[in-house]
Structures are given as structure tokens and as C-alpha cells.
Short mmCIF file of N, CA and C in Angstrom, two decimals:
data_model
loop_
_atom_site.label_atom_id
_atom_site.label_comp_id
_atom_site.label_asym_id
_atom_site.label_seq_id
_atom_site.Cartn_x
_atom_site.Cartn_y
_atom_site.Cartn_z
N UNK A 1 3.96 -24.91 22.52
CA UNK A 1 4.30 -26.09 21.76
C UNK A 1 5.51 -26.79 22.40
N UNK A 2 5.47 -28.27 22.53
CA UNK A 2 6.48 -28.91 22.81
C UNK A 2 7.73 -29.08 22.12
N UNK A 3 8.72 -28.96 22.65
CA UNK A 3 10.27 -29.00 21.89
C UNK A 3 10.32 -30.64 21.46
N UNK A 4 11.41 -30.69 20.49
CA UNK A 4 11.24 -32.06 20.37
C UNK A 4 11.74 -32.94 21.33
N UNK A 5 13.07 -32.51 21.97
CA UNK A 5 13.38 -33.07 23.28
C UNK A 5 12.64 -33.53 24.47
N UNK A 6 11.01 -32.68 24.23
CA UNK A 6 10.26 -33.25 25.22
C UNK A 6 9.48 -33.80 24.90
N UNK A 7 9.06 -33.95 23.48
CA UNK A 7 8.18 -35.10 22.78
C UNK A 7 9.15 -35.88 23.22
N UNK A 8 10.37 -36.35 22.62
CA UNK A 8 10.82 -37.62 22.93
C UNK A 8 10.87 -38.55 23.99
N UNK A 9 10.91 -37.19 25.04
CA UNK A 9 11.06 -38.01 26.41
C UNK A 9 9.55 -38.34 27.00
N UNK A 10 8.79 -37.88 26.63
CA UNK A 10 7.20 -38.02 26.37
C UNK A 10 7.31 -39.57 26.13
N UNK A 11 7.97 -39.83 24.87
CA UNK A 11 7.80 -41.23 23.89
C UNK A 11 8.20 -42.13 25.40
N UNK A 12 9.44 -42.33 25.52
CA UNK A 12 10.42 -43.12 26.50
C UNK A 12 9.50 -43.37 27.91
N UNK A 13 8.77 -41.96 28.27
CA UNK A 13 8.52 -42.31 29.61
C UNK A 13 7.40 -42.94 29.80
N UNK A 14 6.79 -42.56 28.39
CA UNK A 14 5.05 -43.66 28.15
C UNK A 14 5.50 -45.12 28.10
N UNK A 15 6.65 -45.36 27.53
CA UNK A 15 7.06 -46.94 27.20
C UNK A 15 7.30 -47.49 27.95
N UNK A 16 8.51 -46.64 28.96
CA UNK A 16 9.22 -46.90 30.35
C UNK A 16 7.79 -47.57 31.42
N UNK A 17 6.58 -46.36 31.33
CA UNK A 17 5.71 -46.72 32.51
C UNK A 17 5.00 -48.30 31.87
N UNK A 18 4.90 -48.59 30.41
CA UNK A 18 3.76 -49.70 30.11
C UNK A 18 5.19 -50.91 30.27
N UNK A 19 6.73 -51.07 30.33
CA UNK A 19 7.32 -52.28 30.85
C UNK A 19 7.33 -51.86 31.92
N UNK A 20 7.05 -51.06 32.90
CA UNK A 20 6.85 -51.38 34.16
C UNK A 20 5.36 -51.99 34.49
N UNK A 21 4.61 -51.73 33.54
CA UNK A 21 3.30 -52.25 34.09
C UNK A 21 3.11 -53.59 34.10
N UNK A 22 3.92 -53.88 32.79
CA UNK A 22 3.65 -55.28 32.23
C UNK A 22 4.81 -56.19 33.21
N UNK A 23 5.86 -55.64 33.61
CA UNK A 23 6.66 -56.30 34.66
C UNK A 23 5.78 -56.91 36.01
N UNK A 24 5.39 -55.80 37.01
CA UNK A 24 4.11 -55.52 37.83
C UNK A 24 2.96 -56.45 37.82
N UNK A 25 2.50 -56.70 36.31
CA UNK A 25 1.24 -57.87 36.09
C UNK A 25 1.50 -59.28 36.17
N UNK A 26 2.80 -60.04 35.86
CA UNK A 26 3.10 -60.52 35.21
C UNK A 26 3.98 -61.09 36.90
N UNK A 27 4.16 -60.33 37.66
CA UNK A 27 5.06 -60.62 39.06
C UNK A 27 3.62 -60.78 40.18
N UNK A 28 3.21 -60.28 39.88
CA UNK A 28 1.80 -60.36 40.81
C UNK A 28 1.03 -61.27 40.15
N UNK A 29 0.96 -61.68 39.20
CA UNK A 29 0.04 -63.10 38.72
C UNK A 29 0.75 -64.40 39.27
N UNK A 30 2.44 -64.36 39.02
CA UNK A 30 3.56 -65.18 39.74
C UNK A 30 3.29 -65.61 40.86
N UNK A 31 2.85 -64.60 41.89
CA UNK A 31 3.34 -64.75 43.58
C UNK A 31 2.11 -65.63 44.24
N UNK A 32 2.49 -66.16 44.61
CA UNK A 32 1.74 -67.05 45.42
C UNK A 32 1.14 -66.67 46.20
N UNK A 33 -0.11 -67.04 46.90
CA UNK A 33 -0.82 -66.11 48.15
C UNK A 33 -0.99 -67.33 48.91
N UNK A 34 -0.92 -67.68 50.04
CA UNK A 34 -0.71 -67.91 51.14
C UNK A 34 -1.71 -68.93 51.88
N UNK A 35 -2.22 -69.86 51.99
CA UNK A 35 -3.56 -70.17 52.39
C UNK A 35 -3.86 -70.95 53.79
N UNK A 36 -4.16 -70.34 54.63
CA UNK A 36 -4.69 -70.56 55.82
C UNK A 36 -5.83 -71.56 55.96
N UNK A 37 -5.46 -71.91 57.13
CA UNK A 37 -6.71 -72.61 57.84
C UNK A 37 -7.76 -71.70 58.51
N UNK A 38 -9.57 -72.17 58.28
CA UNK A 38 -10.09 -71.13 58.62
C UNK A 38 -10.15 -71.15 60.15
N UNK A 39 -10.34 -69.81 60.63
CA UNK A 39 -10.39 -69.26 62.08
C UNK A 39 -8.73 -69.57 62.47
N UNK A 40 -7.52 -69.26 61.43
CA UNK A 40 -5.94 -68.96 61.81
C UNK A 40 -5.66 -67.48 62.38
N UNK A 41 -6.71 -66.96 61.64
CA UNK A 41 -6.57 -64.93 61.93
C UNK A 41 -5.79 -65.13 61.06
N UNK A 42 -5.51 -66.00 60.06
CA UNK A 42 -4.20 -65.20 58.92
C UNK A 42 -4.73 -64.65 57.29
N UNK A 43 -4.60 -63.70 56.69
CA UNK A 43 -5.18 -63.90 55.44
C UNK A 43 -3.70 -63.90 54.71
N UNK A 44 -4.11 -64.80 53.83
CA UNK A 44 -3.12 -64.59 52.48
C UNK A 44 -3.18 -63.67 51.40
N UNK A 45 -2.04 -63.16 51.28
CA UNK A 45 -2.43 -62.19 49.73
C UNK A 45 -1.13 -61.28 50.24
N UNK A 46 -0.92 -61.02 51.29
CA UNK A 46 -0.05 -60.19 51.45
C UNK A 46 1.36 -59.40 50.52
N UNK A 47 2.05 -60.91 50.18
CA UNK A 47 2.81 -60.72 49.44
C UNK A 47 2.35 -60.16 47.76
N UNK A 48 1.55 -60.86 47.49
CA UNK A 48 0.74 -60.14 46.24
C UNK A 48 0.57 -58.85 46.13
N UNK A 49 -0.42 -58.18 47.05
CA UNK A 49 -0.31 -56.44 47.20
C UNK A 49 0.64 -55.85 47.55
N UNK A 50 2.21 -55.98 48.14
CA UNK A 50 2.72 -55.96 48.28
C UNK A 50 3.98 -55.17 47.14
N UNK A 51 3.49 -55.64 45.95
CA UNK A 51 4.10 -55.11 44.43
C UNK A 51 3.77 -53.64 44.11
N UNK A 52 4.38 -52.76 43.54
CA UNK A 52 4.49 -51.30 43.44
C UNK A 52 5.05 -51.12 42.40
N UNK A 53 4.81 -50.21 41.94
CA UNK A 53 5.94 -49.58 40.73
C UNK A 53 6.14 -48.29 41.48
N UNK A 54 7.16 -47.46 41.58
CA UNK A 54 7.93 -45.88 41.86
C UNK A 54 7.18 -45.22 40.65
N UNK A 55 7.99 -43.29 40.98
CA UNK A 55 7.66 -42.88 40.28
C UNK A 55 8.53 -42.71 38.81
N UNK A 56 8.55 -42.57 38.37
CA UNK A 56 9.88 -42.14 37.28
C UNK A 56 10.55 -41.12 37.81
N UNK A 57 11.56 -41.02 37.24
CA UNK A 57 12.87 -40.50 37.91
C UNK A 57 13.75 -39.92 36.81
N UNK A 58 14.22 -38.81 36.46
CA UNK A 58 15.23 -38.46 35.25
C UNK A 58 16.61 -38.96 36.37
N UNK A 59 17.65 -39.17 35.57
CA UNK A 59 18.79 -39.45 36.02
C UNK A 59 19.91 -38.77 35.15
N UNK A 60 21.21 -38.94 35.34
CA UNK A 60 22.42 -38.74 34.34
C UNK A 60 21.92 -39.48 32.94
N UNK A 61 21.84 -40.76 33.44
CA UNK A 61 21.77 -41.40 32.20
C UNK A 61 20.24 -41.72 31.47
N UNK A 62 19.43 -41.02 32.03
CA UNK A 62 18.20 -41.59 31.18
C UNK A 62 17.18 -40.98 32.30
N UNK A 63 16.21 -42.35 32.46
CA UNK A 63 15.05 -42.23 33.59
C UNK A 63 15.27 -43.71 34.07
N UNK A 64 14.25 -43.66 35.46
CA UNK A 64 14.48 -44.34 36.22
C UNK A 64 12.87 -44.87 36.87
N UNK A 65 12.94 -46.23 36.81
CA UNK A 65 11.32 -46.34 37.41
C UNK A 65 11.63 -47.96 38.09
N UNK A 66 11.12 -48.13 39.12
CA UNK A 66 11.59 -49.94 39.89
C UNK A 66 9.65 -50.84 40.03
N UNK A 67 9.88 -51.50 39.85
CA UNK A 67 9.33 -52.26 40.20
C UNK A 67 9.47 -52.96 41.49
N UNK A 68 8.81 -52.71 42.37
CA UNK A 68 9.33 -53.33 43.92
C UNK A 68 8.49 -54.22 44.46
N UNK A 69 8.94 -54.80 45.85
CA UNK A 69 8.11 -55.39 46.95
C UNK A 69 8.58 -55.32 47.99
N UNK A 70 8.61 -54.14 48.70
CA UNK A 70 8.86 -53.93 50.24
C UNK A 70 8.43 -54.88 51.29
N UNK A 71 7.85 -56.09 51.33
CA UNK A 71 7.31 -57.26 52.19
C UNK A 71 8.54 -57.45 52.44
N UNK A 72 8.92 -57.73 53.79
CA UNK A 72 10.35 -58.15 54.29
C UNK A 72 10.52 -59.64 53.94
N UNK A 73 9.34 -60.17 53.76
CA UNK A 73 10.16 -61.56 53.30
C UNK A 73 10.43 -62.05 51.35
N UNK A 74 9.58 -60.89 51.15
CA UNK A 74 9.88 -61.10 49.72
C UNK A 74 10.42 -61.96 48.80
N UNK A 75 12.39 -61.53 49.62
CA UNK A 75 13.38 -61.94 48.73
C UNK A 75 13.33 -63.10 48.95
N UNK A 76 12.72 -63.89 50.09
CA UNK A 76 13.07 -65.06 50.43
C UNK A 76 12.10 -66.20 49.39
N UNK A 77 10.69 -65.56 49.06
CA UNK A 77 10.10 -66.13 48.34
C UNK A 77 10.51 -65.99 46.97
N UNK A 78 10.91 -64.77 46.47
CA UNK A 78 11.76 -64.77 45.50
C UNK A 78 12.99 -65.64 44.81
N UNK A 79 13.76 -66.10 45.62
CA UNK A 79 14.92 -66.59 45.49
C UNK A 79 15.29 -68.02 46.39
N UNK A 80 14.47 -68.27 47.09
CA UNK A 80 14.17 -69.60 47.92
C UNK A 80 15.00 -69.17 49.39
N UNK A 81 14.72 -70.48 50.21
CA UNK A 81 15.47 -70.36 51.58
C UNK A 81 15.64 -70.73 52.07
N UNK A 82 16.48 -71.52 53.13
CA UNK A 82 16.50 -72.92 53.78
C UNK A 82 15.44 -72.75 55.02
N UNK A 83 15.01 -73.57 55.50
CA UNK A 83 14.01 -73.64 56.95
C UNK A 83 14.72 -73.08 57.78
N UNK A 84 13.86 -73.18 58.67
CA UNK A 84 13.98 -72.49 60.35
C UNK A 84 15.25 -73.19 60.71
N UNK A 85 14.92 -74.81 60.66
CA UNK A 85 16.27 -75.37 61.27
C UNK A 85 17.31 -75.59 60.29
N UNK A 86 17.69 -75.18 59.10
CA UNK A 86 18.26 -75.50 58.16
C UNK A 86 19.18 -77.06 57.38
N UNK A 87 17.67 -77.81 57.74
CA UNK A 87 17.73 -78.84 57.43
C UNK A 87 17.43 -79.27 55.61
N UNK A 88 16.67 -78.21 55.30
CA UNK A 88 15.71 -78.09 53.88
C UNK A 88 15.93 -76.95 53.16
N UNK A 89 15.80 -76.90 51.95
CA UNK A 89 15.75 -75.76 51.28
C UNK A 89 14.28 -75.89 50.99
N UNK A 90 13.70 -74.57 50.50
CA UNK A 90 12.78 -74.25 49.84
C UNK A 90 12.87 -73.22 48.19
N UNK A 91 12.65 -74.03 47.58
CA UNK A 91 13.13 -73.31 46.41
C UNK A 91 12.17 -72.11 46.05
N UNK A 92 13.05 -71.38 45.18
CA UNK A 92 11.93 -69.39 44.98
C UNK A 92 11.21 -69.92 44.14
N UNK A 93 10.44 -68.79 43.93
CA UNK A 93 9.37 -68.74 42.26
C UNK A 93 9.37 -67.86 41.76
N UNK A 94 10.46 -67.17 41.92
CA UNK A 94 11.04 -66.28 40.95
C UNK A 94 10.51 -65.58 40.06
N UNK A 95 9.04 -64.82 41.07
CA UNK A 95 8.24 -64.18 40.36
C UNK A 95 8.91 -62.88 39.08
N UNK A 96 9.92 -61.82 39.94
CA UNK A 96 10.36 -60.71 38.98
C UNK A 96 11.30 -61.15 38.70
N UNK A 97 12.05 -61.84 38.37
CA UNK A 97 13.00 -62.69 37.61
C UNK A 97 12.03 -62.92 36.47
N UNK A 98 11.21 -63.99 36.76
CA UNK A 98 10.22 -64.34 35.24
C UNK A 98 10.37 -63.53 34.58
N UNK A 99 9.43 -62.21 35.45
CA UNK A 99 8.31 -60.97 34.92
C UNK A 99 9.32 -60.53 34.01
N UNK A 100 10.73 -60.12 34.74
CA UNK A 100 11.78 -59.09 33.60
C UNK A 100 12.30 -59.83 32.25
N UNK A 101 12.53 -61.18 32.85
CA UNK A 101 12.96 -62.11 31.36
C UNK A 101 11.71 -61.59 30.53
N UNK A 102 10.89 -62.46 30.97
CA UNK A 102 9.32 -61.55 29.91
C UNK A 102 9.70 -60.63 29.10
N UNK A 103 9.58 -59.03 29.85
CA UNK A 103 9.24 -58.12 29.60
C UNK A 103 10.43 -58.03 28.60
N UNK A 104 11.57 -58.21 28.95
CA UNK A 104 12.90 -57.64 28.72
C UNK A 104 12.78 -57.93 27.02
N UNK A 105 12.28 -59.30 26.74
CA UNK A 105 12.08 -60.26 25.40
C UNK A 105 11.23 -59.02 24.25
N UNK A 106 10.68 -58.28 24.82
CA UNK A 106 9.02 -57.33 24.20
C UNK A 106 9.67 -55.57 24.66
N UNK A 107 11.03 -55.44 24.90
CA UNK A 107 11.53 -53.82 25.18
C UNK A 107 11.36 -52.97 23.94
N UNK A 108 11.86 -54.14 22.96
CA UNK A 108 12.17 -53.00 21.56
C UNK A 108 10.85 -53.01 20.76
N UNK A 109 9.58 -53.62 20.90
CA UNK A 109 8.58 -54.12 20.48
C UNK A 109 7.57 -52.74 21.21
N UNK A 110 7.86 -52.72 22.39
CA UNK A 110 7.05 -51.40 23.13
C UNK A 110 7.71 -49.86 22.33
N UNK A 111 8.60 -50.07 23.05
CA UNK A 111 9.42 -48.91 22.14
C UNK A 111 9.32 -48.26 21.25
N UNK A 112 9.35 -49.18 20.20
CA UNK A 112 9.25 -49.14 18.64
C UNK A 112 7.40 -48.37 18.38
N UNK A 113 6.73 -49.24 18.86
CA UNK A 113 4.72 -49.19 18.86
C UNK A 113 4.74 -47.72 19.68
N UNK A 114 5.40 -47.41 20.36
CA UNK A 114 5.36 -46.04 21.17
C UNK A 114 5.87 -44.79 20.21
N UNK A 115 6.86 -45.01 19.45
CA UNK A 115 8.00 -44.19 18.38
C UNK A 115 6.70 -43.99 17.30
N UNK A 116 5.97 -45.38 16.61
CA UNK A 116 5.81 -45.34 15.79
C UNK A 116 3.94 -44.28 15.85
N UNK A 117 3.39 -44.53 16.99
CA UNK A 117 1.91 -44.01 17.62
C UNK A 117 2.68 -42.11 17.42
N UNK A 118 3.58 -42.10 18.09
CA UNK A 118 4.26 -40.33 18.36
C UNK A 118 3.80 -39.90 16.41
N UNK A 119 4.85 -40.69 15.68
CA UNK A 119 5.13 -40.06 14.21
C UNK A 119 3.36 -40.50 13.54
N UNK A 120 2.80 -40.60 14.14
CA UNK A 120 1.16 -40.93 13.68
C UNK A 120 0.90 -39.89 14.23
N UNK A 121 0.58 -39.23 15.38
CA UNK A 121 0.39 -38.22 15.70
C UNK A 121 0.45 -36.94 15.10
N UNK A 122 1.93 -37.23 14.53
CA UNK A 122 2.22 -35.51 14.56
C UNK A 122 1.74 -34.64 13.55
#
């Protein structure tokens, strides 16, 4: 039988993984994919698949889970960038910016529906 210490963290890490999911959906619906001319050899999408969630992580203070995009240009689409010759800016689209405002709005709402599913359970 489970201690309650590990039901709880049971509760947290189910919640933890569904705002990472909903972060993840919500940043990848955001990102723009890329669109070529045909016979460029280029496909677009890159940056799109590109999105990941880690694994969870216990820490000092809690747990730990990221939402990422290892694409080296990422941040740039993220947060905008001036041109080659830095004549222009190009502004971001601030895909995980959105996603976390989002999510961040619906934390205690997951939480809570996660707390409340556990004490249905037991």
C-alpha cells in the first residue's frame, strides 16, 4: 500500500505532466512552419517537432519538468530578431510565452480536478 506522501506526489506529478502537456499543445499549435518553394529541398515543420517536454525530476524544492525546443534558432523565432544586415527587426510569436500565460491562468484549476479525482478514489 502506498504511503500518503506518495499518493500525494502521485497527485502533483499527474498535474505537473497534464500543464506540461497543455503548455507543449498550445506552443506547437503557435509555431509557425515554414513554407518553401516547391523543388527548394526545404521542408517546413522543423521548428514545430522540435517541442519536447523532459522527464520529471524531484528536486529540493518540489519536481521539475521543462518544456523545451532545442532548434538553435528557436529563441530567435520566439522573441524576434533583427536581419542579416540589421537594418529590420522581425518581431517573435511568442509561442511559449503565450502557451505559459495560458496554462499558468488554469494551474490551480488542474490541481484542484487532480486533488479532487485522488479523494474520489480513495
Amino acid at each position: 500500500m502506498q504511503s500518503l506522501t506518495d499518493k500525494i506526489d502521485d497527485i502533483f506529478i499527474q498535474a505537473l505532466y497534464e500543464i506540461a502537456q497543455r503548455e507543449l499543445r498550445i506552443a506547437k499549435k503557435n509555431t509557425p512552419v515554414g513554407d518553401y518553394p516547391d523543388g527548394s529541398g526545404k521542408v517546413g515543420g522543423t521548428l514545430r517537432r522540435g517541442w519536447a517536454i523532459t522527464d520529471i525530476t524531484k528536486t529540493e524544492d518540489g519536481y521539475l519538468i521543462k518544456v523545451k525546443n532545442d532548434v538553435d534558432y528557436a529563441s530567435y523565432v520566439e522573441f524576434g530578431h533583427r536581419t542579416r544586415d540589421h537594418a529590420k527587426w522581425v518581431d517573435g510569436y511568442f509561442m511559449m510565452t503565450i502557451a505559459e500565460s495560458k496554462v499558468k491562468a488554469k494551474i490551480d484549476e488542474i490541481v484542484e480536478r487532480h486533488i479532487q479525482e485522488a479523494f474520489k478514489n480513495l
